[in-house]
Coordinates of C-alpha atoms in Angstrom, one line a residue:
M14 CA 21.2 -22.8 28.0
R15 CA 24.1 -25.2 28.4
R16 CA 24.2 -27.0 31.7
R17 CA 27.0 -29.2 33.0
G18 CA 26.4 -32.5 34.5
G19 CA 24.4 -34.3 31.8
P20 CA 22.2 -37.1 33.4
A21 CA 23.2 -36.1 36.9
R22 CA 21.2 -32.8 36.4
K23 CA 18.1 -34.5 34.9
G24 CA 15.9 -33.2 37.7
A25 CA 16.8 -29.6 36.9
Y26 CA 16.0 -30.2 33.2
W27 CA 12.6 -31.7 34.1
R28 CA 11.7 -28.7 36.3
D29 CA 12.7 -26.4 33.4
I30 CA 10.6 -28.4 31.0
E31 CA 7.5 -28.1 33.3
R32 CA 8.1 -24.4 33.9
G33 CA 8.4 -23.9 30.2
R34 CA 5.3 -25.9 29.5
A35 CA 3.2 -23.7 31.9
R36 CA 4.3 -20.5 30.2
H37 CA 4.7 -21.6 26.6
P38 CA 2.7 -24.8 26.0
L39 CA 3.8 -25.3 22.4
F40 CA 7.6 -24.7 22.4
G41 CA 8.4 -24.4 26.1
P42 CA 9.2 -28.1 26.6
L43 CA 11.2 -28.2 23.4
T44 CA 13.4 -25.2 24.2
N45 CA 14.0 -26.2 27.8
N46 CA 14.8 -29.9 27.1
I47 CA 18.2 -31.5 27.5
S48 CA 20.4 -31.3 24.5
P49 CA 23.6 -33.0 23.4
C50 CA 25.5 -29.8 24.6
A51 CA 25.0 -31.0 28.2
F52 CA 27.3 -33.9 27.5
W53 CA 30.0 -32.1 25.6
P54 CA 33.4 -31.4 27.2
D55 CA 34.4 -27.9 27.9
P56 CA 35.6 -26.2 24.7
P57 CA 39.3 -25.3 24.5
R58 CA 40.1 -21.8 25.5
E59 CA 41.4 -19.7 22.7
S60 CA 41.9 -16.0 22.0
P61 CA 38.8 -14.2 20.7
T62 CA 38.7 -13.5 17.0
R63 CA 40.0 -10.0 16.3
I64 CA 38.0 -7.9 13.9
A65 CA 39.3 -4.5 12.9
N66 CA 38.9 -3.3 9.4
A67 CA 37.1 -0.8 7.3
S68 CA 34.6 -3.2 5.7
S69 CA 31.6 -1.5 4.2
A70 CA 28.7 -3.2 5.9
L71 CA 25.2 -2.2 7.0
I72 CA 24.5 -3.7 10.4
V73 CA 20.8 -3.9 11.3
S74 CA 19.8 -4.3 14.9
A75 CA 16.8 -3.8 17.3
T76 CA 17.5 -2.4 20.7
G77 CA 15.4 -5.2 22.3
D78 CA 16.8 -8.1 20.3
T79 CA 17.3 -11.0 22.7
A80 CA 19.1 -13.3 20.3
T81 CA 21.7 -10.9 18.9
T82 CA 22.0 -8.2 21.5
Y83 CA 22.1 -4.5 20.5
R84 CA 25.3 -4.2 22.7
G85 CA 26.9 -6.8 20.4
S86 CA 25.8 -5.0 17.3
R87 CA 27.3 -1.7 18.6
A88 CA 30.6 -3.5 19.4
M89 CA 30.8 -5.0 15.9
H90 CA 30.0 -1.6 14.4
R91 CA 32.9 0.0 16.4
L92 CA 35.3 -2.7 15.1
L93 CA 34.1 -2.6 11.5
T94 CA 35.1 1.1 11.1
G95 CA 33.6 1.4 7.6
S96 CA 30.2 0.1 8.7
R97 CA 26.9 1.9 9.5
L98 CA 24.5 0.8 12.2
L99 CA 20.8 0.9 11.4
T100 CA 18.9 0.8 14.7
L101 CA 15.3 -0.1 15.3
D102 CA 14.7 1.6 18.7
G103 CA 12.1 0.4 21.2
V104 CA 11.4 -3.0 19.7
I105 CA 11.8 -6.5 20.9
A106 CA 12.5 -8.4 17.7
H107 CA 15.2 -10.5 16.1
G108 CA 14.1 -10.6 12.5
V109 CA 14.1 -6.9 11.7
Y110 CA 14.6 -6.3 7.9
G111 CA 11.8 -7.7 5.8
E112 CA 10.2 -9.5 8.8
Y113 CA 9.2 -7.0 11.4
G114 CA 7.5 -4.7 8.9
D115 CA 9.0 -1.3 9.8
A116 CA 8.9 1.0 6.7
C117 CA 11.9 3.0 7.9
V118 CA 14.2 -0.1 8.3
D119 CA 12.9 -1.8 5.1
G120 CA 13.4 1.4 3.1
T121 CA 16.9 2.0 4.4
V122 CA 18.0 -1.5 3.7
N123 CA 16.3 -1.6 0.3
A124 CA 18.1 1.6 -0.7
Y125 CA 21.4 0.1 0.4
L126 CA 20.8 -3.1 -1.5
A127 CA 19.7 -1.3 -4.6
S128 CA 22.6 1.2 -4.7
G129 CA 25.4 -0.4 -2.7
R130 CA 25.8 2.9 -0.9
L131 CA 25.7 3.1 2.9
P132 CA 23.6 5.8 4.6
A133 CA 25.6 8.9 5.5
G134 CA 25.4 8.3 9.2
D135 CA 23.9 5.7 11.6
P136 CA 20.2 6.0 11.1
T137 CA 17.7 5.2 13.9
C138 CA 14.1 4.1 13.2
R139 CA 11.6 4.3 16.0
K140 CA 8.6 2.1 16.7

């Protein structure tokens, strides 16, 4: 999470580190520590990138993905009108294909990679 204020907010960072250490002793302090982003100026405001085409793409997403939200995957699917959305329902996972170990997801993606043909619809695999 990016916080403004850099060194002026060091107390808030320390509290986050200690809270992270209690819940996740190995990576909590690392992921809650101050980063260079805290010192960067605000980015320039620019228009969002527009995506609207019929690209043939298989989008793979889990409904509980906390890194790349399912909501974002659905939005990209709507904009890439030639795409298909493969959903792993009821799972909190980010690495879905080849990592989570779901036979339905892996089989669907493998078939796409082997043939280059997208599924007929938007398949859903369930935990």
